[in-house]
Amino acid sequence: GEQVEQLPSILRVQEGSSASINCTYENSASNYFPWYKQEPGENPKLIIDIRSNMERKQTQGLIVLLDKKAKRFSLHITDTQPGDSAMYFCAATVRGAGNKLTFGIGTRVLVRP
Amino acid sequence: GALVYQYPRRTICKSGTSMRMECQAVGFQATSVAWYRQSPQKTFELIALSTVNSAIKYEQNFTQEKFPISHPNLSFSSMTVLNAYLEDRGLYLCGARYSYEQYFGPGTRLTVL
């Protein structure tokens, strides 16, 4: 199986600054790490992901880093905007476990104007 | 683009009754479908993984007798919550997988009275 720890649980940032969320996993066979954003009353939406053959990926103000040795991956939101306020979930899939994603507990990001 | 529809979006049922929810992948053929429950203040609990032409794998604390799933083709899956009670409340999410990516539907919110 897999266990995913996610920190912090709440993150308050000033608009324009960056926000960072960190996750760790246990199973070295995990090979896919997606990040989901969930706004109140909405379903979680895939915003960025990274596979184990990469260390860094960037798209539209989002950067995800993967450190396989430390079994750690992180999401960095650059130049935060009020619209970035939401719950963010990290997840990991173990190779060979099919569709099974193990999720972190979530981080509530609050962007102050 | 990849879209996942779920029906109904919200449902209310009396304690002890059953309700069925559906999941439809549009624009892609899902290699597998995962059903999750997101309870208040909790992260995502995986209920079961379903792959067409393979046995459905239920997670611990979830059984086929309680959550029977039908997955007849690569685009459609349904799950029934039998004899629903208060602890079954929550947002039931269908995650349809294409390659590595898993896309969630909007969820079916179940309220049990």
mmCIF file of C-alpha atoms in Angstrom:
data_model
loop_
_atom_site.group_PDB
_atom_site.id
_atom_site.type_symbol
_atom_site.label_atom_id
_atom_site.label_comp_id
_atom_site.label_asym_id
_atom_site.label_seq_id
_atom_site.Cartn_x
_atom_site.Cartn_y
_atom_site.Cartn_z
ATOM 1 C CA GLY A 1 0.000 0.000 0.000
ATOM 2 C CA GLU A 2 0.899 3.632 0.305
ATOM 3 C CA GLN A 3 0.647 6.380 2.908
ATOM 4 C CA VAL A 4 0.776 10.058 1.994
ATOM 5 C CA GLU A 5 1.404 12.814 4.494
ATOM 6 C CA GLN A 6 0.546 16.399 3.552
ATOM 7 C CA LEU A 7 1.523 19.622 5.257
ATOM 8 C CA PRO A 8 0.500 22.193 6.186
ATOM 9 C CA SER A 9 -3.209 21.708 6.773
ATOM 10 C CA ILE A 10 -3.852 25.444 6.468
ATOM 11 C CA LEU A 11 -1.771 27.956 4.564
ATOM 12 C CA ARG A 12 -2.440 31.691 4.660
ATOM 13 C CA VAL A 13 -0.558 33.832 2.183
ATOM 14 C CA GLN A 14 -0.645 37.387 0.928
ATOM 15 C CA GLU A 15 -1.776 37.952 -2.639
ATOM 16 C CA GLY A 16 1.211 38.009 -4.941
ATOM 17 C CA SER A 17 3.385 35.839 -2.746
ATOM 18 C CA SER A 18 4.055 32.152 -3.286
ATOM 19 C CA ALA A 19 2.524 29.184 -1.494
ATOM 20 C CA SER A 20 4.178 25.820 -0.959
ATOM 21 C CA ILE A 21 2.623 22.508 0.014
ATOM 22 C CA ASN A 22 4.685 19.473 0.870
ATOM 23 C CA CYS A 23 3.834 15.795 0.695
ATOM 24 C CA THR A 24 5.773 12.686 1.566
ATOM 25 C CA TYR A 25 5.110 9.102 0.624
ATOM 26 C CA GLU A 26 6.330 5.743 1.843
ATOM 27 C CA ASN A 27 6.332 3.330 -1.058
ATOM 28 C CA SER A 28 9.336 3.676 -3.345
ATOM 29 C CA ALA A 29 7.283 1.986 -6.078
ATOM 30 C CA SER A 30 5.024 5.028 -6.368
ATOM 31 C CA ASN A 31 5.459 6.494 -9.815
ATOM 32 C CA TYR A 32 2.750 9.092 -10.389
ATOM 33 C CA PHE A 33 1.962 12.122 -8.264
ATOM 34 C CA PRO A 34 -1.034 14.299 -9.169
ATOM 35 C CA TRP A 35 -2.250 17.422 -7.460
ATOM 36 C CA TYR A 36 -5.915 18.321 -7.223
ATOM 37 C CA LYS A 37 -7.602 21.613 -6.441
ATOM 38 C CA GLN A 38 -11.062 21.526 -4.909
ATOM 39 C CA GLU A 39 -13.196 24.604 -4.457
ATOM 40 C CA PRO A 40 -16.194 24.638 -2.122
ATOM 41 C CA GLY A 41 -19.035 22.546 -3.480
ATOM 42 C CA GLU A 42 -17.007 21.441 -6.458
ATOM 43 C CA ASN A 43 -15.269 18.225 -7.448
ATOM 44 C CA PRO A 44 -11.477 17.993 -7.266
ATOM 45 C CA LYS A 45 -9.780 19.078 -10.477
ATOM 46 C CA LEU A 46 -6.418 17.829 -11.666
ATOM 47 C CA ILE A 47 -4.157 20.873 -11.901
ATOM 48 C CA ILE A 48 -0.713 19.404 -12.380
ATOM 49 C CA ASP A 49 1.021 16.064 -12.061
ATOM 50 C CA ILE A 50 4.482 14.606 -12.218
ATOM 51 C CA ARG A 51 5.772 11.158 -13.029
ATOM 52 C CA SER A 52 8.700 9.477 -11.372
ATOM 53 C CA ASN A 53 10.947 9.990 -14.385
ATOM 54 C CA MET A 54 10.900 13.747 -13.777
ATOM 55 C CA GLU A 55 12.152 16.015 -11.012
ATOM 56 C CA ARG A 56 10.399 19.226 -11.937
ATOM 57 C CA LYS A 57 7.368 20.299 -13.893
ATOM 58 C CA GLN A 58 5.895 23.735 -14.411
ATOM 59 C CA THR A 59 2.665 24.987 -15.870
ATOM 60 C CA GLN A 60 0.710 28.250 -15.559
ATOM 61 C CA GLY A 61 2.086 29.506 -12.287
ATOM 62 C CA LEU A 62 2.380 26.044 -10.757
ATOM 63 C CA ILE A 63 5.614 24.208 -10.080
ATOM 64 C CA VAL A 64 5.819 20.669 -8.800
ATOM 65 C CA LEU A 65 9.034 19.124 -7.547
ATOM 66 C CA LEU A 66 9.770 15.471 -6.917
ATOM 67 C CA ASP A 67 12.620 14.164 -4.758
ATOM 68 C CA LYS A 68 12.529 10.394 -5.048
ATOM 69 C CA LYS A 69 15.381 9.837 -2.629
ATOM 70 C CA ALA A 70 13.566 11.722 0.091
ATOM 71 C CA LYS A 71 10.168 10.406 -1.103
ATOM 72 C CA ARG A 72 8.906 13.936 -1.122
ATOM 73 C CA PHE A 73 7.012 16.020 -3.615
ATOM 74 C CA SER A 74 5.789 19.552 -3.412
ATOM 75 C CA LEU A 75 3.518 22.066 -5.096
ATOM 76 C CA HIS A 76 4.486 25.693 -5.418
ATOM 77 C CA ILE A 77 1.975 28.297 -6.431
ATOM 78 C CA THR A 78 3.740 31.398 -7.662
ATOM 79 C CA ASP A 79 2.171 34.869 -7.586
ATOM 80 C CA THR A 80 -0.922 33.729 -5.704
ATOM 81 C CA GLN A 81 -4.282 35.278 -6.515
ATOM 82 C CA PRO A 82 -7.584 35.186 -4.604
ATOM 83 C CA GLY A 83 -8.770 32.571 -7.077
ATOM 84 C CA ASP A 84 -6.080 30.241 -5.783
ATOM 85 C CA SER A 85 -7.920 29.982 -2.474
ATOM 86 C CA ALA A 86 -9.113 26.377 -2.273
ATOM 87 C CA MET A 87 -8.341 22.951 -0.892
ATOM 88 C CA TYR A 88 -5.370 21.247 -2.469
ATOM 89 C CA PHE A 89 -4.781 17.513 -2.330
ATOM 90 C CA CYS A 90 -1.664 15.609 -3.241
ATOM 91 C CA ALA A 91 -1.819 11.951 -4.194
ATOM 92 C CA ALA A 92 0.408 9.077 -5.161
ATOM 93 C CA THR A 93 -0.051 5.921 -7.196
ATOM 94 C CA VAL A 94 1.972 2.798 -6.668
ATOM 95 C CA ARG A 95 3.235 1.216 -9.890
ATOM 96 C CA GLY A 96 1.130 -1.826 -10.632
ATOM 97 C CA ALA A 97 -1.701 -0.742 -8.342
ATOM 98 C CA GLY A 98 -3.837 0.338 -11.251
ATOM 99 C CA ASN A 99 -6.062 3.278 -10.599
ATOM 100 C CA LYS A 100 -5.535 3.405 -6.859
ATOM 101 C CA LEU A 101 -4.599 6.881 -5.729
ATOM 102 C CA THR A 102 -3.703 7.484 -2.109
ATOM 103 C CA PHE A 103 -4.516 11.050 -1.106
ATOM 104 C CA GLY A 104 -3.056 13.405 1.426
ATOM 105 C CA ILE A 105 -5.329 15.000 3.981
ATOM 106 C CA GLY A 106 -5.494 18.258 2.075
ATOM 107 C CA THR A 107 -4.249 21.820 2.515
ATOM 108 C CA ARG A 108 -6.582 24.777 2.755
ATOM 109 C CA VAL A 109 -4.935 27.706 0.998
ATOM 110 C CA LEU A 110 -6.249 31.149 1.869
ATOM 111 C CA VAL A 111 -4.987 34.058 -0.211
ATOM 112 C CA ARG A 112 -5.428 37.442 1.438
ATOM 113 C CA PRO A 113 -5.994 40.377 -0.922
ATOM 114 C CA GLY B 1 -11.276 17.128 -23.586
ATOM 115 C CA ALA B 2 -11.761 14.498 -20.959
ATOM 116 C CA LEU B 3 -14.965 14.863 -19.009
ATOM 117 C CA VAL B 4 -16.578 12.753 -16.360
ATOM 118 C CA TYR B 5 -20.257 13.082 -15.590
ATOM 119 C CA GLN B 6 -22.000 11.820 -12.510
ATOM 120 C CA TYR B 7 -25.689 11.508 -11.862
ATOM 121 C CA PRO B 8 -27.431 12.494 -9.728
ATOM 122 C CA ARG B 9 -25.501 15.460 -8.322
ATOM 123 C CA ARG B 10 -27.415 15.381 -5.073
ATOM 124 C CA THR B 11 -29.722 12.882 -3.497
ATOM 125 C CA ILE B 12 -31.522 12.473 -0.225
ATOM 126 C CA CYS B 13 -32.678 9.122 0.995
ATOM 127 C CA LYS B 14 -34.291 7.782 4.106
ATOM 128 C CA SER B 15 -32.222 5.715 6.444
ATOM 129 C CA GLY B 16 -32.309 2.064 5.413
ATOM 130 C CA THR B 17 -33.136 2.715 1.780
ATOM 131 C CA SER B 18 -30.846 2.410 -1.206
ATOM 132 C CA MET B 19 -29.740 4.695 -3.972
ATOM 133 C CA ARG B 20 -27.886 4.255 -7.222
ATOM 134 C CA MET B 21 -25.386 6.639 -8.765
ATOM 135 C CA GLU B 22 -23.897 6.686 -12.223
ATOM 136 C CA CYS B 23 -20.604 7.721 -13.760
ATOM 137 C CA GLN B 24 -19.997 8.426 -17.429
ATOM 138 C CA ALA B 25 -16.663 9.162 -19.101
ATOM 139 C CA VAL B 26 -17.030 11.376 -22.154
ATOM 140 C CA GLY B 27 -14.356 12.008 -24.734
ATOM 141 C CA PHE B 28 -12.158 9.146 -23.674
ATOM 142 C CA GLN B 29 -12.269 5.492 -22.824
ATOM 143 C CA ALA B 30 -11.485 4.991 -19.195
ATOM 144 C CA THR B 31 -9.088 2.149 -18.526
ATOM 145 C CA SER B 32 -10.444 1.890 -15.013
ATOM 146 C CA VAL B 33 -12.868 3.575 -12.680
ATOM 147 C CA ALA B 34 -12.384 4.232 -9.000
ATOM 148 C CA TRP B 35 -15.162 5.135 -6.595
ATOM 149 C CA TYR B 36 -14.267 7.324 -3.636
ATOM 150 C CA ARG B 37 -16.162 8.792 -0.754
ATOM 151 C CA GLN B 38 -15.246 12.165 0.646
ATOM 152 C CA SER B 39 -16.808 12.561 4.060
ATOM 153 C CA PRO B 40 -16.967 15.848 5.956
ATOM 154 C CA GLN B 41 -13.530 16.768 7.329
ATOM 155 C CA LYS B 42 -11.977 13.735 5.697
ATOM 156 C CA THR B 43 -9.903 13.097 2.666
ATOM 157 C CA PHE B 44 -10.828 10.629 -0.003
ATOM 158 C CA GLU B 45 -11.655 7.064 0.976
ATOM 159 C CA LEU B 46 -11.273 4.614 -1.866
ATOM 160 C CA ILE B 47 -14.287 2.332 -2.013
ATOM 161 C CA ALA B 48 -13.370 0.135 -4.948
ATOM 162 C CA LEU B 49 -11.362 -0.088 -8.131
ATOM 163 C CA SER B 50 -13.125 -1.341 -11.216
ATOM 164 C CA THR B 51 -11.488 -2.391 -14.459
ATOM 165 C CA VAL B 52 -13.555 -3.707 -17.326
ATOM 166 C CA ASN B 53 -13.219 -7.479 -17.673
ATOM 167 C CA SER B 54 -11.550 -7.788 -14.285
ATOM 168 C CA ALA B 55 -12.878 -8.434 -10.828
ATOM 169 C CA ILE B 56 -13.780 -5.317 -8.870
ATOM 170 C CA LYS B 57 -11.448 -4.798 -5.931
ATOM 171 C CA TYR B 58 -12.990 -3.405 -2.777
ATOM 172 C CA GLU B 59 -10.999 -1.685 -0.090
ATOM 173 C CA GLN B 60 -11.111 -2.669 3.534
ATOM 174 C CA ASN B 61 -14.320 -1.461 5.213
ATOM 175 C CA PHE B 62 -16.199 -1.518 1.919
ATOM 176 C CA THR B 63 -17.951 -4.578 0.505
ATOM 177 C CA GLN B 64 -19.747 -5.612 -2.628
ATOM 178 C CA GLU B 65 -22.756 -6.451 -0.506
ATOM 179 C CA LYS B 66 -23.011 -2.833 0.597
ATOM 180 C CA PHE B 67 -21.709 -1.030 -2.514
ATOM 181 C CA PRO B 68 -22.403 -3.188 -5.580
ATOM 182 C CA ILE B 69 -20.787 -1.817 -8.719
ATOM 183 C CA SER B 70 -21.614 -2.398 -12.361
ATOM 184 C CA HIS B 71 -18.990 -1.554 -14.970
ATOM 185 C CA PRO B 72 -20.257 -2.874 -18.316
ATOM 186 C CA ASN B 73 -18.011 -0.884 -20.666
ATOM 187 C CA LEU B 74 -15.149 1.617 -20.855
ATOM 188 C CA SER B 75 -17.428 4.629 -20.536
ATOM 189 C CA PHE B 76 -19.953 3.789 -17.847
ATOM 190 C CA SER B 77 -20.002 2.630 -14.252
ATOM 191 C CA SER B 78 -22.682 2.639 -11.607
ATOM 192 C CA MET B 79 -22.617 2.041 -7.888
ATOM 193 C CA THR B 80 -25.443 1.483 -5.448
ATOM 194 C CA VAL B 81 -25.387 2.315 -1.762
ATOM 195 C CA LEU B 82 -27.570 -0.321 -0.140
ATOM 196 C CA ASN B 83 -29.313 0.256 3.186
ATOM 197 C CA ALA B 84 -27.853 3.712 3.577
ATOM 198 C CA TYR B 85 -27.313 5.039 7.083
ATOM 199 C CA LEU B 86 -25.939 8.252 8.519
ATOM 200 C CA GLU B 87 -22.335 7.100 8.251
ATOM 201 C CA ASP B 88 -22.791 6.731 4.493
ATOM 202 C CA ARG B 89 -23.264 10.472 4.066
ATOM 203 C CA GLY B 90 -20.775 12.264 1.903
ATOM 204 C CA LEU B 91 -19.657 13.126 -1.572
ATOM 205 C CA TYR B 92 -19.225 10.076 -3.768
ATOM 206 C CA LEU B 93 -16.682 10.693 -6.466
ATOM 207 C CA CYS B 94 -16.030 8.680 -9.562
ATOM 208 C CA GLY B 95 -12.499 8.846 -10.913
ATOM 209 C CA ALA B 96 -12.030 7.671 -14.466
ATOM 210 C CA ARG B 97 -8.521 6.942 -15.532
ATOM 211 C CA TYR B 98 -6.933 7.485 -18.925
ATOM 212 C CA SER B 99 -3.261 6.577 -19.084
ATOM 213 C CA TYR B 100 -1.784 8.021 -15.891
ATOM 214 C CA GLU B 101 -4.325 10.772 -15.427
ATOM 215 C CA GLN B 102 -7.416 10.318 -13.319
ATOM 216 C CA TYR B 103 -10.285 12.694 -13.838
ATOM 217 C CA PHE B 104 -13.035 13.134 -11.319
ATOM 218 C CA GLY B 105 -16.687 13.685 -11.932
ATOM 219 C CA PRO B 106 -18.589 16.357 -9.986
ATOM 220 C CA GLY B 107 -19.681 13.804 -7.440
ATOM 221 C CA THR B 108 -22.981 12.646 -6.035
ATOM 222 C CA ARG B 109 -23.706 14.169 -2.655
ATOM 223 C CA LEU B 110 -25.641 11.749 -0.500
ATOM 224 C CA THR B 111 -27.684 12.939 2.438
ATOM 225 C CA VAL B 112 -29.293 10.339 4.652
ATOM 226 C CA LEU B 113 -32.249 11.316 6.802
#
